Short mmCIF file of C-alpha atoms and ligand atoms in Angstrom, two decimals:
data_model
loop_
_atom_site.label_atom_id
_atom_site.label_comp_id
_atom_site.label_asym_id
_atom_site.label_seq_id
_atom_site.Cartn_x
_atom_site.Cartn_y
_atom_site.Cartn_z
CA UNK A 1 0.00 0.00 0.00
CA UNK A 2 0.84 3.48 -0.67
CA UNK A 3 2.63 5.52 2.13
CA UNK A 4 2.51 9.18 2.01
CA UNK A 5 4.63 11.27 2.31
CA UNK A 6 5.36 14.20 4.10
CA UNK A 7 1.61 14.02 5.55
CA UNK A 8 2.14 15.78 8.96
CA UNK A 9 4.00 18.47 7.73
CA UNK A 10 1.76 19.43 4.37
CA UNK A 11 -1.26 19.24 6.65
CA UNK A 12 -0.02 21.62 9.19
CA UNK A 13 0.92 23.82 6.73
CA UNK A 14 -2.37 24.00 4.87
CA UNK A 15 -3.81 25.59 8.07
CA UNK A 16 -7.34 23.79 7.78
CA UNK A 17 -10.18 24.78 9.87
CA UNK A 18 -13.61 22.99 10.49
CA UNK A 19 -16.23 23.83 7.61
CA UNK A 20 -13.36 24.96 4.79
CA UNK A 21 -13.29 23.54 1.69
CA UNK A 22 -10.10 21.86 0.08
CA UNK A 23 -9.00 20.08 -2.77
CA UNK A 24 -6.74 16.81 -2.99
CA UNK A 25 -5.76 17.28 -6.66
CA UNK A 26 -3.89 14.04 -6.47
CA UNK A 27 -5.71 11.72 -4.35
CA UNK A 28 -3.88 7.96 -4.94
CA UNK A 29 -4.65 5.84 -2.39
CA UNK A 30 -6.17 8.75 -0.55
CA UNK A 31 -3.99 9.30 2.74
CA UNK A 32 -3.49 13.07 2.10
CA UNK A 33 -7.01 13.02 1.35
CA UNK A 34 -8.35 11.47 4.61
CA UNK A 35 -6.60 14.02 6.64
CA UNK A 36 -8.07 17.05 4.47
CA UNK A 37 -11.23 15.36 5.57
CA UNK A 38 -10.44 14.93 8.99
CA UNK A 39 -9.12 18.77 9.14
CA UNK A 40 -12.30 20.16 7.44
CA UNK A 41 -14.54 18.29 9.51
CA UNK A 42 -18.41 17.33 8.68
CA UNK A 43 -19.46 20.91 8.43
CA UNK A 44 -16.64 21.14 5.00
CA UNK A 45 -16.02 19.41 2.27
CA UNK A 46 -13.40 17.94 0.12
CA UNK A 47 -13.15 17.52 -3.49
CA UNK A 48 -11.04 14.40 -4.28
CA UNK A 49 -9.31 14.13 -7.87
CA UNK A 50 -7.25 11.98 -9.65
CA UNK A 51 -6.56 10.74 -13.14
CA UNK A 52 -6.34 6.82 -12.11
CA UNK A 53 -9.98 5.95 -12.33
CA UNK A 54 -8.03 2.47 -10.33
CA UNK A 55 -6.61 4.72 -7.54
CA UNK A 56 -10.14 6.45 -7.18
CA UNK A 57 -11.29 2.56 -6.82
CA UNK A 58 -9.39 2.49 -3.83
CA UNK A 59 -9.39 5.99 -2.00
CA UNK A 60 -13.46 5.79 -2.42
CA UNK A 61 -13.25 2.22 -0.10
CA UNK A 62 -11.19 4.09 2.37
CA UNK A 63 -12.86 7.53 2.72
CA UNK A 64 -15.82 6.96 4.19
CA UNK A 65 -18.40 9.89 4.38
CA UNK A 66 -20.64 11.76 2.11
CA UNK A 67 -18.73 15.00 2.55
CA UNK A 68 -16.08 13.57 0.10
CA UNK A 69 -16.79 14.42 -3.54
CA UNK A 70 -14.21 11.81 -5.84
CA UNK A 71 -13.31 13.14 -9.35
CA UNK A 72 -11.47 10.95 -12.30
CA UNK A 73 -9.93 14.17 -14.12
CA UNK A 74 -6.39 15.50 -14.79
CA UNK A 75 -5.42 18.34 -12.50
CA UNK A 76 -4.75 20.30 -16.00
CA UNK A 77 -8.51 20.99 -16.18
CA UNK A 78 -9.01 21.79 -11.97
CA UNK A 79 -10.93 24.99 -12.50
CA UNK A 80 -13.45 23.43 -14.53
CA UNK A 81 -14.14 20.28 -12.33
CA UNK A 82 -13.88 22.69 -9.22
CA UNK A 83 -16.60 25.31 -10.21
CA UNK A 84 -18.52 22.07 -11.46
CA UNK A 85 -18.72 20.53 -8.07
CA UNK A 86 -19.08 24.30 -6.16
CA UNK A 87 -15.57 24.67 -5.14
CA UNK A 88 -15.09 28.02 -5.80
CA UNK A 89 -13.88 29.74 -2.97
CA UNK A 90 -11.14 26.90 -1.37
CA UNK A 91 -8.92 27.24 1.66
CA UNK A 92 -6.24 24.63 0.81
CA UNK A 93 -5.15 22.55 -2.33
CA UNK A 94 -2.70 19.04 -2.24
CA UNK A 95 -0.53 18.37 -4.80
CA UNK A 96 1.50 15.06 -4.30
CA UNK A 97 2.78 14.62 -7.44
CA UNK A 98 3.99 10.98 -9.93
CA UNK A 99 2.97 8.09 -9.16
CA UNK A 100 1.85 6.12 -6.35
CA UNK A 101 3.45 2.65 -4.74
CA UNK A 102 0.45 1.07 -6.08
CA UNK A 103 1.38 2.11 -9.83
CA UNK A 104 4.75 1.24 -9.19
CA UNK A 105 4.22 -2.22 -7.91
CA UNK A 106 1.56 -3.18 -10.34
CA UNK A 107 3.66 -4.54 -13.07
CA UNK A 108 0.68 -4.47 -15.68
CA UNK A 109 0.32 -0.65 -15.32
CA UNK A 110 4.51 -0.73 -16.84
CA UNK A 111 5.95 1.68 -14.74
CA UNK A 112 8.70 -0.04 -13.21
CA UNK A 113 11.72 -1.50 -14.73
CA UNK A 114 12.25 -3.88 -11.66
CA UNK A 115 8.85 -6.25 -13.30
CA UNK A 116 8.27 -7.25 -16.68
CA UNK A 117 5.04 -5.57 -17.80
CA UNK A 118 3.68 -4.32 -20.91
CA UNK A 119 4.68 -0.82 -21.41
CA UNK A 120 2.21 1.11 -20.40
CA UNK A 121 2.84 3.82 -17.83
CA UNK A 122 -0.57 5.36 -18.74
CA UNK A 123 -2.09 7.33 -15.49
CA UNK A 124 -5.41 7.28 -17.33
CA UNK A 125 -5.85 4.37 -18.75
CA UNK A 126 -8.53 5.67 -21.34
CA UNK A 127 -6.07 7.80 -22.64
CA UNK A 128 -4.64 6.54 -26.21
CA UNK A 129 -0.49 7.30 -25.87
CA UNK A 130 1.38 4.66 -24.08
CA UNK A 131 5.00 4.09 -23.15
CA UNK A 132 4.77 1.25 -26.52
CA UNK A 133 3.89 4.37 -28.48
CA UNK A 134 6.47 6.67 -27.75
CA UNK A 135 9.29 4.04 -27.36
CA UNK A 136 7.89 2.29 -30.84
CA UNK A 137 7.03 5.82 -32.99
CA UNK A 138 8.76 8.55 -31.75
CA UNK A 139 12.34 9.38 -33.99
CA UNK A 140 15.58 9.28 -32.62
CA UNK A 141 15.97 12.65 -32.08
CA UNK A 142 12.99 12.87 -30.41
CA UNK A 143 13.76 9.65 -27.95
CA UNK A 144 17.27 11.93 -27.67
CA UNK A 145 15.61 14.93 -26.33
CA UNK A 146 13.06 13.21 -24.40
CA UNK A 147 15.50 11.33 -22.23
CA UNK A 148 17.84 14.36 -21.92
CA UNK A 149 14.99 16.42 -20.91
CA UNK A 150 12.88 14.69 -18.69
CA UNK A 151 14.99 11.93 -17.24
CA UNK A 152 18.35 14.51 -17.21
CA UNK A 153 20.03 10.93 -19.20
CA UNK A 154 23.98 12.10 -20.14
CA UNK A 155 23.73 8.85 -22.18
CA UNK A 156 20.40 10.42 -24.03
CA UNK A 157 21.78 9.95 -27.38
CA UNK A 158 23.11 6.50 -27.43
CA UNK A 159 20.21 5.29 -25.50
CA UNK A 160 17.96 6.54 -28.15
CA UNK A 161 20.24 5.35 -30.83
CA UNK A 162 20.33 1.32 -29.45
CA UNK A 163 16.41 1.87 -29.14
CA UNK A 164 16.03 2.54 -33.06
CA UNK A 165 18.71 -0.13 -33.53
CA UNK A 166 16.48 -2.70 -31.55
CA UNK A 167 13.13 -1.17 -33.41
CA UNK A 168 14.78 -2.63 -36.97
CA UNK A 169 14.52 -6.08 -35.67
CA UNK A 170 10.96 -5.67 -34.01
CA UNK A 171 8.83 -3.55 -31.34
CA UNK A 172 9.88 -3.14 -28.08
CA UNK A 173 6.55 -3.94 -25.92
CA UNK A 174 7.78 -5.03 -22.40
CA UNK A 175 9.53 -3.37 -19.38
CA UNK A 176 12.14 -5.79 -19.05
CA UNK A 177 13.17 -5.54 -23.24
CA UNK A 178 13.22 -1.79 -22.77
CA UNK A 179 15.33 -2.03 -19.39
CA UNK A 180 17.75 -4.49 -20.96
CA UNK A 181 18.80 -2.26 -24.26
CA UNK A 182 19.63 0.63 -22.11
CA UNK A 183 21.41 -1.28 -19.93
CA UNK A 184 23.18 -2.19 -22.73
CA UNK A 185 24.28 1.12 -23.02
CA UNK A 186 24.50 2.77 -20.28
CA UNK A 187 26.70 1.09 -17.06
CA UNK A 188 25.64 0.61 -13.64
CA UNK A 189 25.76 3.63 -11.48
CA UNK A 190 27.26 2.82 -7.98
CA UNK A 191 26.17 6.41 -5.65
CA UNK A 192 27.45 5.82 -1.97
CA UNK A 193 28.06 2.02 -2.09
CA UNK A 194 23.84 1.78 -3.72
CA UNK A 195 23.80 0.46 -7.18
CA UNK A 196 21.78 2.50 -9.04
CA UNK A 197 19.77 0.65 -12.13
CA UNK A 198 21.05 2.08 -15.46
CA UNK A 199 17.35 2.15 -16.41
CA UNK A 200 15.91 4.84 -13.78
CA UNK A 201 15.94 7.96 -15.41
CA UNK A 202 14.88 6.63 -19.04
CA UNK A 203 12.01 4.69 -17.60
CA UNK A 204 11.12 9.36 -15.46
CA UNK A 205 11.57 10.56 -19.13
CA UNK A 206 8.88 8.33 -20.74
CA UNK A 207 6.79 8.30 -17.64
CA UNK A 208 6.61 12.36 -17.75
CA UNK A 209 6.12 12.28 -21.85
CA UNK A 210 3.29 9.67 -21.95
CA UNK A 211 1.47 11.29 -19.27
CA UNK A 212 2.89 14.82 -20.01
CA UNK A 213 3.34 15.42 -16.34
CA UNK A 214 5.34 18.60 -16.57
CA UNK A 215 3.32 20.70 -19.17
CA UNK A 216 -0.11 19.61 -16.91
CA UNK A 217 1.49 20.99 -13.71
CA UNK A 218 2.80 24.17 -15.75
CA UNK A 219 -1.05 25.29 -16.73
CA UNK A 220 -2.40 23.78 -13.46
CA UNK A 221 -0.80 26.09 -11.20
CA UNK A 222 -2.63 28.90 -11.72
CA UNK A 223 -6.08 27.52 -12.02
CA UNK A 224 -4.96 26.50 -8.47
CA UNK A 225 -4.37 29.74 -7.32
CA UNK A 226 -7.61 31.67 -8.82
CA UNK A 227 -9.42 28.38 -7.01
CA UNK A 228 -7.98 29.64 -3.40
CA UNK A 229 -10.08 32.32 -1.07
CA UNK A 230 -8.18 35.02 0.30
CA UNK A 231 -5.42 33.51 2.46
CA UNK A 232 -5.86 30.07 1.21
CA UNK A 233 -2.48 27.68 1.06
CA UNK A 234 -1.51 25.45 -1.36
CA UNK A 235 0.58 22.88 -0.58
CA UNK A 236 3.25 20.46 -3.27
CA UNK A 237 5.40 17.80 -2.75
CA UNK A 238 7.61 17.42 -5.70
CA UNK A 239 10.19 13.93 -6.44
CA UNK A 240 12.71 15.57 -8.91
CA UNK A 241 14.27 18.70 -9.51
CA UNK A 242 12.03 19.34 -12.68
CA UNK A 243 8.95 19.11 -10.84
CA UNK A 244 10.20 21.58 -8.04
CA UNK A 245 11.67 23.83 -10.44
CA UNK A 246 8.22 24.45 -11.97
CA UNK A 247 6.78 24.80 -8.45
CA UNK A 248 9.79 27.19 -6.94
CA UNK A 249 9.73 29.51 -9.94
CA UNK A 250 5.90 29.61 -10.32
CA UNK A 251 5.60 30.50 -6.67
CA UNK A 252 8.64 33.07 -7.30
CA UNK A 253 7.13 35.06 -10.01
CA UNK A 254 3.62 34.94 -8.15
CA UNK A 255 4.78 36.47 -5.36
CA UNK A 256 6.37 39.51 -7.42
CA UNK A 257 4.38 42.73 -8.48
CA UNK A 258 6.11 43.51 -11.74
CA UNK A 259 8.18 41.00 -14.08
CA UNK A 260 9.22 43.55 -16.46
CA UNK A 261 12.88 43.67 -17.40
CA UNK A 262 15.06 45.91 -14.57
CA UNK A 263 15.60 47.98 -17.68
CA UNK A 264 12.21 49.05 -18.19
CA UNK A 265 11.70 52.88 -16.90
CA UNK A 266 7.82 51.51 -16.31
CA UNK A 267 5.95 48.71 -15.41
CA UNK A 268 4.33 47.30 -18.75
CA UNK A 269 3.22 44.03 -17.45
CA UNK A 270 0.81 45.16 -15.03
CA UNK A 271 1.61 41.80 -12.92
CA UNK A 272 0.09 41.80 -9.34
CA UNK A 273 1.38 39.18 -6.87
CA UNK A 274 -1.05 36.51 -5.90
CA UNK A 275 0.67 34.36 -3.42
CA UNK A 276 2.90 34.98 -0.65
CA UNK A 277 6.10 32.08 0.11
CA UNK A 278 5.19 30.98 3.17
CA UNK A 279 8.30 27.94 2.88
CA UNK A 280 11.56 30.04 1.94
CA UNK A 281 13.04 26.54 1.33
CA UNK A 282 11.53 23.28 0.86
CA UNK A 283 10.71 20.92 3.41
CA UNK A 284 12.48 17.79 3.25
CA UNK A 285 11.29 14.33 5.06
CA UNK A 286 13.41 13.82 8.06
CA UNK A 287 15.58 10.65 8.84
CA UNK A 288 13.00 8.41 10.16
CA UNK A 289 10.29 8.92 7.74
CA UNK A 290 13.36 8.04 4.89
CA UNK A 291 14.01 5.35 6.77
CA UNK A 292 10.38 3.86 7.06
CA UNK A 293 9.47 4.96 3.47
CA UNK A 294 12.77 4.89 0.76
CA UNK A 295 10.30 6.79 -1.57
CA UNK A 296 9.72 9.78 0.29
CA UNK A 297 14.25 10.57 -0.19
CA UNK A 298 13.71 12.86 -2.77
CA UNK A 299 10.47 14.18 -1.86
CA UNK A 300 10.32 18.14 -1.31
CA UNK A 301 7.25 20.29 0.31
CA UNK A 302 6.60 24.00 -1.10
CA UNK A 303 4.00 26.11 0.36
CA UNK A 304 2.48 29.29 -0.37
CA UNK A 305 -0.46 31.21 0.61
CA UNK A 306 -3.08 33.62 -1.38
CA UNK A 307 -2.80 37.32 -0.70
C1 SAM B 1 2.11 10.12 -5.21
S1 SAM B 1 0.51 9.62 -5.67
C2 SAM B 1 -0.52 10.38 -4.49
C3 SAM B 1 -0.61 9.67 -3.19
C4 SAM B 1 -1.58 10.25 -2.20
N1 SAM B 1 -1.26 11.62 -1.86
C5 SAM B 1 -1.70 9.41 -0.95
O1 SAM B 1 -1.38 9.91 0.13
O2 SAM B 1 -2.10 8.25 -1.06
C6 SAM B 1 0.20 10.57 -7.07
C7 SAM B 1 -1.17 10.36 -7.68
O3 SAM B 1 -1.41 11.48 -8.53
C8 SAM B 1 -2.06 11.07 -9.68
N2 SAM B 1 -1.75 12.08 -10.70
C9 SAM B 1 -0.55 12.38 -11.22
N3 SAM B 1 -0.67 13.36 -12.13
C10 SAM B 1 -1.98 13.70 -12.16
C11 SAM B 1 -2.72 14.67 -12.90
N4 SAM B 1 -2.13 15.46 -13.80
N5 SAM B 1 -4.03 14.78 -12.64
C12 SAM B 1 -4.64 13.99 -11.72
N6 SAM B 1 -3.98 13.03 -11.02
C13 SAM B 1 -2.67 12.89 -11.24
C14 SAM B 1 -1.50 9.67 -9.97
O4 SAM B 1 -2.40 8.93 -10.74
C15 SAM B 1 -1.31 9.12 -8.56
O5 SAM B 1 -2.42 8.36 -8.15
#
């Protein structure tokens, strides 16, 4: 089962009070959830979404309560299924971005490298581009810039090259023939005595490009923020640094009156800040929470608030 992360210290954060109204726009297997609903109390309500109509499955036989509205959407179209369901005026949204534990494990779904599965990696299931799409159909140069991009791969170019190499003999359709071609290519990483599988950061790039996770959490963000009420937080935990970048530079320019170049004599943007930072720097799990849960390492909390 899925353990989340950071839990204690995003709810604090999200300074909750009984009767608000918040948003989970990344439910899973509904932990962050269940303390949003425990926070708001009977008198609020909480609007529950995620794309994984399978994770909704199991955060709706958890949650019990009929102050708990579930949602199968992306978080790129929040406003919309907000308004829809009355949450217009919220006092906290969750982000907990990727994937859950229960993604990961499920080797069908083709997330992880460590099972043979199909290659899938599809959050949404209805949707029609799958990892066997991308790996099968995109070009090389494509592959190149997907898994220099996304997965930060040094080796992006050969990887992409053995992948086309393997594609003239026949598709690539499993996790396991996928891992094994780029560990052809690229070596085992060894980072403080841990052996790091060659395969990691290929297997982040598709991931992010079959569900486009970056370019949903770029027009997501401020949807978010015209959902929150006056003084309303929102609260994301981030797993790599191109995740958090989006988040730390989004809350940057938010919090800024007037983005025009320092050159310009005048304001010509007419930018008013929306949020203020309330986490200068992000908030990190501590030792015993990486110790019970090896998934939460790179896991980083940014808050801000509504002004
Ligand atoms: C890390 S898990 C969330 C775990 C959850 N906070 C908990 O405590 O159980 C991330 C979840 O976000 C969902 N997700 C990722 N991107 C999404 C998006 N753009 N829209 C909606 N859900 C998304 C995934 O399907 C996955 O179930």
């Amino acid at each position: 089962m899925h353990k989340s992360v950071l839990l204690q210290e995003a709810i604090k954060h999200l300074k909750l009070k009984k009767g608000d109204l918040a948003i989970d726009a990344t439910t899973g297997a509904g932990g962050h959830t269940q303390a949003l609903v425990a926070a708001v109390g009977k008198e609020g309500k909480v609007l529950a979404i995620d794309r994984d109509k399978e994770a909704l499955k199991i955060a709706r036989s958890i949650i019990r309560g009929e102050n708990t509205i579930f949602a199968q959407a992306n978080f790129v179209d929040i406003e919309k299924v907000a308004r829809k369901n009355g949450f217009n005026e919220v006092s906290a949204i969750i982000v907990d971005l990727g994937v859950s534990s229960m993604q990961l494990d499920q080797a069908d779904r083709g997330f992880s490298f460590k099972s043979r599965g199909v290659l899938d990696m599809r959050m949404d299931r209805n949707q029609e581009k799958s990892a066997i799409t991308v790996i099968n159909n995109y070009s090389e140069e494509s592959l190149k810039d997907i898994f220099a991009n996304y997965g930060e791969e040094k080796r992006a170019k050969a990887v992409a090259k053995a992948i086309i190499a393997y594609r003239k003999k026949g598709q690539i359709e499993t996790t396991d023939q996928l891992a094994e071609v780029v560990r052809g290519v690229i070596p085992v990483i060894n980072r403080g005595g841990k052996k790091i599988d060659p395969a990691t950061k290929v297997f982040q790039a598709i991931r992010i490009e079959v569900n486009d996770e970056l370019k949903s959490l770029e027009s997501a963000l401020p949807q978010m923020v015209s959902l929150l009420k006056k003084e309303g937080r929102i609260a994301i935990i981030s797993f790599h640094s191109l995740e958090d970048r989006i988040v730390k530079s989004f809350f940057k320019k938010e919090a800024k009156d007037c983005l025009c170049p320092p050159e310009f004599p005048i304001c010509m943007c007419n930018h008013r800040k929306s949020l203020k930072i309330v986490t200068r720097r992000p908030i990190l799990p501590g030792e015993k929470e990486k110790g019970l849960n090896p998934r939460s390492r790179s896991a980083k909390l940014r808050v801000a608030e509504k002004i």
